Short mmCIF file of C-alpha atoms in Angstrom, two decimals:
data_model
loop_
_atom_site.label_atom_id
_atom_site.label_comp_id
_atom_site.label_asym_id
_atom_site.label_seq_id
_atom_site.Cartn_x
_atom_site.Cartn_y
_atom_site.Cartn_z
CA UNK A 303 30.13 -2.21 -13.61
CA UNK A 304 28.56 0.99 -14.76
CA UNK A 305 28.08 4.85 -12.90
CA UNK A 306 25.74 7.01 -14.27
CA UNK A 307 25.77 11.11 -13.46
CA UNK A 308 22.17 12.37 -14.03
CA UNK A 309 21.91 16.61 -14.16
CA UNK A 310 20.56 16.50 -10.63
CA UNK A 311 23.59 13.95 -9.11
CA UNK A 312 22.01 10.83 -8.90
CA UNK A 313 24.38 8.15 -8.96
CA UNK A 314 23.26 4.77 -11.05
CA UNK A 315 25.50 1.74 -10.18
CA UNK A 316 24.49 -1.36 -12.59
CA UNK A 317 25.56 -4.40 -13.64
CA UNK A 318 24.03 -4.08 -16.94
CA UNK A 319 25.44 -1.61 -20.01
CA UNK A 320 23.78 2.01 -19.97
CA UNK A 321 20.39 1.05 -22.44
CA UNK A 322 20.57 4.98 -23.55
CA UNK A 323 24.18 4.16 -25.01
CA UNK A 324 22.90 1.13 -27.03
CA UNK A 325 19.46 2.26 -28.01
CA UNK A 326 17.53 -0.13 -25.92
CA UNK A 327 13.96 0.06 -24.95
CA UNK A 328 13.90 -3.03 -23.04
CA UNK A 329 13.99 -1.49 -19.14
CA UNK A 330 11.17 1.18 -20.53
CA UNK A 331 8.93 -2.38 -21.24
CA UNK A 332 9.23 -3.76 -18.29
CA UNK A 333 9.16 -0.31 -16.13
CA UNK A 334 5.94 0.06 -18.20
CA UNK A 335 4.55 -3.19 -17.75
CA UNK A 336 4.91 -2.79 -13.79
CA UNK A 337 3.05 0.92 -14.21
CA UNK A 338 0.18 -0.93 -16.23
CA UNK A 339 -0.34 -3.65 -13.32
CA UNK A 340 -0.87 -1.31 -10.70
CA UNK A 341 -2.98 1.42 -12.22
CA UNK A 342 -4.85 -1.19 -14.05
CA UNK A 343 -5.61 -2.79 -10.19
CA UNK A 344 -6.90 0.18 -9.34
CA UNK A 345 -9.81 0.64 -11.62
CA UNK A 346 -9.97 -3.20 -12.93
CA UNK A 347 -12.07 -3.53 -9.57
CA UNK A 348 -14.82 -1.30 -10.43
CA UNK A 349 -16.48 -3.81 -12.87
CA UNK A 350 -16.49 -6.23 -10.42
CA UNK A 351 -17.42 -5.16 -7.07
CA UNK A 352 -21.19 -6.41 -7.84
CA UNK A 353 -19.52 -9.82 -8.51
CA UNK A 354 -17.52 -9.36 -5.49
CA UNK A 355 -19.96 -8.52 -2.88
CA UNK A 356 -22.40 -11.47 -3.91
CA UNK A 357 -19.44 -13.78 -4.08
CA UNK A 358 -17.97 -13.31 -0.50
CA UNK A 359 -20.97 -11.63 1.07
CA UNK A 360 -19.55 -8.46 1.96
CA UNK A 361 -21.02 -5.42 3.26
CA UNK A 362 -21.12 -2.06 1.65
CA UNK A 363 -18.56 -0.81 3.64
CA UNK A 364 -16.49 -3.57 2.89
CA UNK A 365 -17.00 -3.13 -0.49
CA UNK A 366 -15.94 0.32 -0.67
CA UNK A 367 -12.72 -0.44 1.31
CA UNK A 368 -12.02 -2.88 -1.69
CA UNK A 369 -11.21 0.44 -3.45
CA UNK A 370 -10.53 2.77 -0.66
CA UNK A 371 -7.95 0.79 1.05
CA UNK A 372 -5.73 0.42 -2.29
CA UNK A 373 -5.87 3.97 -2.70
CA UNK A 374 -5.23 4.63 0.96
CA UNK A 375 -1.98 2.84 1.26
CA UNK A 376 -0.80 4.16 -1.72
CA UNK A 377 -0.63 7.47 -1.12
CA UNK A 378 0.52 7.07 2.41
CA UNK A 379 3.81 5.38 1.22
CA UNK A 380 4.36 6.91 -1.85
CA UNK A 381 7.09 9.53 -0.85
CA UNK A 382 8.79 7.56 1.71
CA UNK A 383 9.26 4.88 -0.79
CA UNK A 384 10.99 7.12 -3.52
CA UNK A 385 13.16 7.96 -0.31
CA UNK A 386 13.95 4.08 0.49
CA UNK A 387 14.60 3.92 -3.34
CA UNK A 388 17.00 6.53 -3.12
CA UNK A 389 19.14 5.08 -0.45
CA UNK A 390 19.04 1.40 -0.90
CA UNK A 391 18.81 1.32 -4.48
CA UNK A 392 15.96 1.87 -7.61
CA UNK A 393 15.46 -1.02 -9.15
CA UNK A 394 15.84 -3.08 -5.29
CA UNK A 395 13.24 -1.25 -4.23
CA UNK A 396 11.29 -1.72 -7.34
CA UNK A 397 11.90 -5.40 -7.27
CA UNK A 398 10.51 -5.80 -3.97
CA UNK A 399 7.43 -3.95 -4.39
CA UNK A 400 6.74 -5.99 -7.50
CA UNK A 401 7.03 -8.93 -5.03
CA UNK A 402 5.11 -8.10 -2.53
CA UNK A 403 2.22 -7.08 -5.27
CA UNK A 404 2.20 -10.23 -7.03
CA UNK A 405 1.71 -11.97 -3.62
CA UNK A 406 -0.86 -9.84 -2.01
CA UNK A 407 -2.16 -9.98 -5.91
CA UNK A 408 -2.36 -14.08 -4.93
CA UNK A 409 -4.31 -13.09 -1.75
CA UNK A 410 -7.06 -10.74 -2.92
CA UNK A 411 -7.88 -13.78 -6.11
CA UNK A 412 -7.65 -17.00 -3.35
CA UNK A 413 -9.55 -14.50 -0.42
CA UNK A 414 -12.10 -16.91 1.58
CA UNK A 415 -13.50 -13.61 2.84
CA UNK A 416 -14.01 -10.03 2.27
CA UNK A 417 -11.78 -9.28 5.44
CA UNK A 418 -8.86 -11.00 3.88
CA UNK A 419 -9.55 -9.29 0.24
CA UNK A 420 -9.19 -5.79 1.84
CA UNK A 421 -6.41 -6.54 3.59
CA UNK A 422 -4.76 -7.82 0.65
CA UNK A 423 -5.68 -5.06 -1.55
CA UNK A 424 -3.85 -2.59 1.30
CA UNK A 425 -1.06 -4.93 1.10
CA UNK A 426 -0.95 -4.24 -3.00
CA UNK A 427 -1.21 -0.23 -2.47
CA UNK A 428 2.19 -0.12 -0.57
CA UNK A 429 3.77 -2.09 -3.02
CA UNK A 430 2.20 -0.18 -5.40
CA UNK A 431 3.84 2.31 -3.77
CA UNK A 432 7.16 0.95 -3.88
CA UNK A 433 6.91 0.63 -7.60
CA UNK A 434 5.43 3.93 -8.93
CA UNK A 435 8.54 6.52 -7.87
CA UNK A 436 10.45 4.36 -8.64
CA UNK A 437 10.19 3.83 -12.43
CA UNK A 438 10.17 7.65 -13.04
CA UNK A 439 13.08 7.90 -10.97
CA UNK A 440 14.91 4.71 -13.36
CA UNK A 441 13.25 6.72 -16.09
CA UNK A 442 15.31 9.84 -15.50
CA UNK A 443 18.37 8.19 -15.12
CA UNK A 444 18.39 5.57 -17.63
CA UNK A 445 16.93 7.61 -20.50
CA UNK A 446 18.15 11.45 -21.24
CA UNK A 447 17.52 14.05 -23.87
CA UNK A 448 14.24 13.74 -25.95
CA UNK A 449 14.31 9.97 -25.60
CA UNK A 450 13.69 10.38 -22.02
CA UNK A 451 10.21 12.84 -22.94
CA UNK A 452 9.56 9.75 -25.15
CA UNK A 453 9.82 7.34 -22.09
CA UNK A 454 7.99 9.87 -19.94
CA UNK A 455 5.15 10.54 -23.10
CA UNK A 456 4.62 6.67 -22.80
CA UNK A 457 4.41 6.50 -19.07
CA UNK A 458 1.78 8.65 -19.32
CA UNK A 459 -0.02 7.16 -21.91
CA UNK A 460 0.44 3.42 -20.19
CA UNK A 461 -1.09 4.93 -16.92
CA UNK A 462 -4.41 6.96 -19.03
CA UNK A 463 -4.83 3.51 -20.99
CA UNK A 464 -4.77 1.12 -17.67
CA UNK A 465 -7.26 3.53 -16.03
CA UNK A 466 -9.27 3.48 -19.13
CA UNK A 467 -9.07 -0.27 -20.11
CA UNK A 468 -9.41 -1.42 -16.54
CA UNK A 469 -12.96 -2.10 -16.94
CA UNK A 470 -13.02 -3.46 -20.30
CA UNK A 471 -9.97 -5.87 -19.25
CA UNK A 472 -11.97 -6.64 -15.97
CA UNK A 473 -15.57 -7.51 -18.14
CA UNK A 474 -13.45 -9.70 -20.57
CA UNK A 475 -11.86 -11.66 -17.47
CA UNK A 476 -14.60 -12.43 -15.41
CA UNK A 477 -16.68 -13.14 -18.69
CA UNK A 478 -14.31 -16.07 -19.80
CA UNK A 479 -14.25 -17.13 -15.91
CA UNK A 480 -11.10 -19.38 -16.32
CA UNK A 481 -11.23 -22.54 -14.67
CA UNK A 482 -14.20 -20.98 -12.66
CA UNK A 483 -12.31 -18.28 -11.47
CA UNK A 484 -14.45 -15.73 -12.14
CA UNK A 485 -13.86 -12.27 -10.29
CA UNK A 486 -10.91 -13.92 -9.02
CA UNK A 487 -9.19 -13.86 -12.46
CA UNK A 488 -8.65 -9.86 -12.11
CA UNK A 489 -6.30 -10.61 -9.20
CA UNK A 490 -4.44 -13.97 -10.18
CA UNK A 491 -3.50 -12.64 -13.79
CA UNK A 492 -1.55 -10.60 -11.95
CA UNK A 493 0.62 -13.32 -10.35
CA UNK A 494 1.96 -14.67 -13.62
CA UNK A 495 2.87 -11.19 -15.33
CA UNK A 496 4.13 -9.95 -12.36
CA UNK A 497 6.88 -13.09 -11.80
CA UNK A 498 8.58 -12.57 -15.53
CA UNK A 499 8.59 -8.68 -15.00
CA UNK A 500 10.72 -9.19 -11.70
CA UNK A 501 12.66 -11.93 -13.51
CA UNK A 502 13.00 -9.54 -16.45
CA UNK A 503 14.34 -6.44 -13.92
CA UNK A 504 17.34 -7.80 -12.40
CA UNK A 505 18.39 -8.67 -16.45
CA UNK A 506 17.45 -5.60 -18.37
CA UNK A 507 16.92 -2.56 -15.34
CA UNK A 508 20.27 -0.94 -14.05
CA UNK A 509 20.60 -0.38 -10.38
CA UNK A 510 20.72 3.64 -9.33
CA UNK A 511 20.62 5.52 -5.99
CA UNK A 512 21.21 8.80 -5.30
CA UNK A 513 23.99 10.67 -4.64
CA UNK A 514 22.69 12.50 -1.26
CA UNK A 515 19.49 10.66 -0.61
CA UNK A 516 17.25 12.30 2.33
CA UNK A 517 15.67 10.08 5.37
CA UNK A 518 12.17 9.13 5.53
CA UNK A 519 10.01 11.63 7.86
CA UNK A 520 8.35 8.71 9.95
CA UNK A 521 6.68 11.78 11.90
CA UNK A 522 5.36 13.04 8.45
CA UNK A 523 4.38 10.03 7.80
CA UNK A 524 2.53 9.11 10.72
CA UNK A 525 0.78 11.67 10.88
CA UNK A 526 -0.36 11.49 6.98
CA UNK A 527 -1.12 8.09 7.82
CA UNK A 528 -3.79 9.24 11.16
CA UNK A 529 -5.36 12.03 8.74
CA UNK A 530 -6.42 10.04 5.63
CA UNK A 531 -7.36 7.19 7.95
CA UNK A 532 -9.54 9.73 10.56
CA UNK A 533 -11.04 11.03 7.05
CA UNK A 534 -11.76 8.16 5.04
CA UNK A 535 -12.65 5.79 7.93
CA UNK A 536 -16.03 7.51 8.54
CA UNK A 537 -17.12 8.26 5.71
CA UNK A 538 -17.34 4.86 4.32
CA UNK A 539 -18.72 3.67 7.53
CA UNK A 540 -20.67 6.64 9.07
CA UNK A 541 -23.66 6.49 6.62
CA UNK A 542 -24.28 2.79 7.36
CA UNK A 543 -24.16 3.53 11.38
CA UNK A 544 -26.19 6.47 11.21
CA UNK A 545 -23.27 8.70 11.84
CA UNK A 546 -22.67 8.36 15.38
CA UNK A 547 -20.79 10.63 17.31
CA UNK A 548 -16.87 9.11 16.84
CA UNK A 549 -17.12 9.53 13.33
CA UNK A 550 -17.75 13.26 13.93
CA UNK A 551 -14.46 12.88 16.21
CA UNK A 552 -12.66 10.93 13.49
CA UNK A 553 -13.22 14.42 10.91
CA UNK A 554 -12.13 16.47 13.79
CA UNK A 555 -9.10 14.67 14.81
CA UNK A 556 -8.54 14.30 10.63
CA UNK A 557 -7.84 18.09 10.66
CA UNK A 558 -5.78 18.38 13.78
CA UNK A 559 -3.45 15.44 12.17
CA UNK A 560 -3.23 17.43 9.20
CA UNK A 561 -2.79 20.76 10.56
CA UNK A 562 0.04 19.12 12.88
CA UNK A 563 1.48 17.71 9.66
CA UNK A 564 1.75 21.40 7.91
CA UNK A 565 3.51 22.55 11.36
CA UNK A 566 6.09 19.44 11.61
CA UNK A 567 7.28 20.03 7.97
CA UNK A 568 7.71 23.53 8.42
CA UNK A 569 9.91 22.95 11.18
CA UNK A 570 11.40 19.97 9.60
CA UNK A 571 12.34 22.03 6.25
CA UNK A 572 13.74 25.44 9.11
CA UNK A 573 15.73 22.75 10.90
CA UNK A 574 17.40 21.72 7.83
CA UNK A 575 15.63 18.40 8.10
CA UNK A 576 14.34 16.45 5.24
CA UNK A 577 10.45 16.99 5.37
CA UNK A 578 7.91 14.16 3.36
CA UNK A 579 6.49 17.14 1.62
CA UNK A 580 8.72 20.12 1.53
CA UNK A 581 6.98 23.34 2.24
CA UNK A 582 9.15 25.19 0.04
CA UNK A 583 7.93 23.93 -3.11
CA UNK A 584 3.94 25.07 -2.45
CA UNK A 585 5.17 29.00 -2.77
CA UNK A 586 5.72 27.94 -6.72
CA UNK A 587 2.17 29.32 -8.03
CA UNK A 588 2.87 27.03 -11.21
CA UNK A 589 3.18 23.85 -8.87
CA UNK A 590 -0.09 24.76 -6.83
CA UNK A 591 -1.96 25.10 -9.98
CA UNK A 592 -0.75 21.62 -11.59
CA UNK A 593 -0.63 19.58 -7.92
CA UNK A 594 -4.63 21.12 -7.55
CA UNK A 595 -5.48 19.97 -11.34
CA UNK A 596 -3.94 16.99 -11.29
CA UNK A 597 -5.85 16.15 -7.55
CA UNK A 598 -9.13 17.68 -9.02
CA UNK A 599 -8.73 15.18 -12.52
CA UNK A 600 -7.74 11.89 -10.36
CA UNK A 601 -10.35 12.68 -8.01
CA UNK A 602 -13.21 13.06 -10.58
CA UNK A 603 -12.06 10.37 -13.24
CA UNK A 604 -11.78 7.83 -10.09
CA UNK A 605 -14.72 8.34 -8.68
CA UNK A 606 -16.29 8.50 -12.06
CA UNK A 607 -15.68 5.24 -13.21
CA UNK A 608 -16.70 3.77 -9.92
CA UNK A 609 -19.72 5.01 -10.32
CA UNK A 610 -20.66 4.48 -13.36
CA UNK A 611 -19.23 0.83 -13.54
CA UNK A 612 -22.06 0.33 -10.60
CA UNK A 613 -24.67 2.54 -12.51
CA UNK A 614 -24.37 0.03 -15.38
CA UNK A 615 -24.41 -3.08 -13.61
CA UNK A 616 -26.84 -2.01 -10.50
CA UNK A 617 -28.92 0.28 -12.66
CA UNK A 618 -29.18 -0.98 -15.94
CA UNK A 619 -29.00 -4.78 -15.27
CA UNK A 620 -25.65 -5.35 -17.34
CA UNK A 621 -23.15 -8.21 -16.78
CA UNK A 622 -19.68 -7.39 -16.17
CA UNK A 623 -18.80 -7.56 -19.93
CA UNK A 624 -21.06 -5.52 -20.88
CA UNK A 625 -20.56 -2.93 -18.60
CA UNK A 626 -17.07 -3.45 -19.37
CA UNK A 627 -17.66 -2.48 -23.13
CA UNK A 628 -19.44 0.58 -22.20
CA UNK A 629 -15.77 1.60 -21.29
CA UNK A 630 -14.23 0.97 -24.85
CA UNK A 631 -15.12 4.78 -26.40
CA UNK A 632 -13.00 6.05 -23.35
CA UNK A 633 -9.91 3.77 -24.07
CA UNK A 634 -9.84 4.60 -27.89
CA UNK A 635 -10.51 8.34 -27.51
CA UNK A 636 -7.95 8.17 -24.94
CA UNK A 637 -5.40 6.53 -26.75
CA UNK A 638 -6.27 8.51 -30.02
CA UNK A 639 -5.60 11.80 -28.22
CA UNK A 640 -2.74 10.86 -26.39
CA UNK A 641 -0.88 9.69 -29.57
CA UNK A 642 -1.05 13.94 -30.14
CA UNK A 643 -0.78 14.91 -27.11
CA UNK A 644 2.95 15.98 -26.96
CA UNK A 645 2.41 18.01 -30.66
CA UNK A 646 -1.20 19.55 -28.77
CA UNK A 647 0.87 20.58 -25.97
CA UNK A 648 3.32 22.28 -27.75
CA UNK A 649 0.86 24.28 -30.38
CA UNK A 650 -1.35 24.85 -27.46
CA UNK A 651 0.76 24.84 -24.17
CA UNK A 652 -1.92 25.18 -21.19
CA UNK A 653 -4.72 26.05 -22.34
CA UNK A 654 -4.83 22.57 -23.81
CA UNK A 655 -5.66 22.12 -20.37
CA UNK A 656 -8.27 24.62 -19.93
CA UNK A 657 -9.72 22.69 -23.52
CA UNK A 658 -9.97 19.23 -21.58
CA UNK A 659 -10.83 20.29 -18.63
CA UNK A 660 -14.58 21.83 -20.45
CA UNK A 661 -15.14 18.64 -22.55
CA UNK A 662 -14.75 16.25 -19.37
CA UNK A 663 -17.23 19.01 -17.71
CA UNK A 664 -19.11 18.98 -20.95
CA UNK A 665 -19.63 14.97 -20.95
CA UNK A 666 -20.33 14.91 -17.12
CA UNK A 667 -23.60 17.46 -17.52
CA UNK A 668 -24.70 15.12 -20.33
CA UNK A 669 -24.32 12.42 -18.53
CA UNK A 670 -25.88 13.57 -15.36
CA UNK A 671 -29.10 15.04 -18.04
CA UNK A 672 -29.42 11.41 -19.43
CA UNK A 673 -29.59 9.18 -16.14
CA UNK A 674 -31.74 11.87 -14.58
CA UNK A 675 -34.40 11.47 -17.53
CA UNK A 676 -33.80 7.71 -18.23
CA UNK A 677 -32.91 6.56 -15.06
CA UNK A 678 -32.95 2.70 -14.69
CA UNK A 679 -34.33 2.27 -18.50
CA UNK A 680 -33.59 4.34 -22.33
CA UNK A 681 -31.42 3.50 -24.54
CA UNK A 682 -27.25 3.34 -23.69
CA UNK A 683 -26.27 4.10 -27.15
#
């Protein structure tokens, strides 16, 4: 039995020796496998959407829900899953998340209809929310000092690679068409990988809990859910239906729920409760700036990958493999720069973020001009 107190006061209780003490990177390998899977599955479907739509005779809105359902359920349950891990055990919560993820992935791969696929994608999102915060918490418990910095760096690299290579991997799997599975292989491959990861978690990752865990803010979760659903639902369904009155009412309900969430969180914090999002955090200017930057980056990246994948297939007539291979330059450049990111950050600080943002914006403008000029014809290189 091992008990480990972290600088934040967390208590780790496990039946395996502390990996830090014996220089073991085994736990990180398992944790990064889970991280790679959940990020990959957000992006890997982009290259498969045309195949999914034709294979399941899905409507345009159902195809959008295949993407949005995963991200929305992930966002709603993310903070709550971290709280649950603090209370009942991070390894236990991670294990439940991995188990749910492989089951939901199996349902996605075997889905007989678009409705079943969308429902299973919601399940994947909930499972991903159980995995992600507990991976970070476990990294903080298992590794300390310079090794923690390297572990967190690996975490960032893995996330970026999964995002950038998702389309490539998706195209390769569809082209391989193992046992005639087509696009279904994108989800079914998670089943054996998830099962192996689940078996290794118990052997390599020590259990840990927070010393003073806070309860889950169920009211805050409910308000976040209402705000997001009421916002996303009309955005997906509204255009096809001609923007009926209920879509505008839904936008209004989303705004009311968002305002109610802010009021509730402030009151909960003032009473000494456990708000889902502590309002005091947002009084720190650097945190507000960092969150805004992260929000802009991930919204831009997620939408860009989706639109580019659809443009290459529906607009340029490429098959999933060729469309995926276009993304190899993104994956390669991301890997090359990520390996140098710690040194560059130490040298240039936050100016590096500004340079990166300007490069991304320049690339987007160049692509906009290219597509505007060539449309569905012209060279790709």
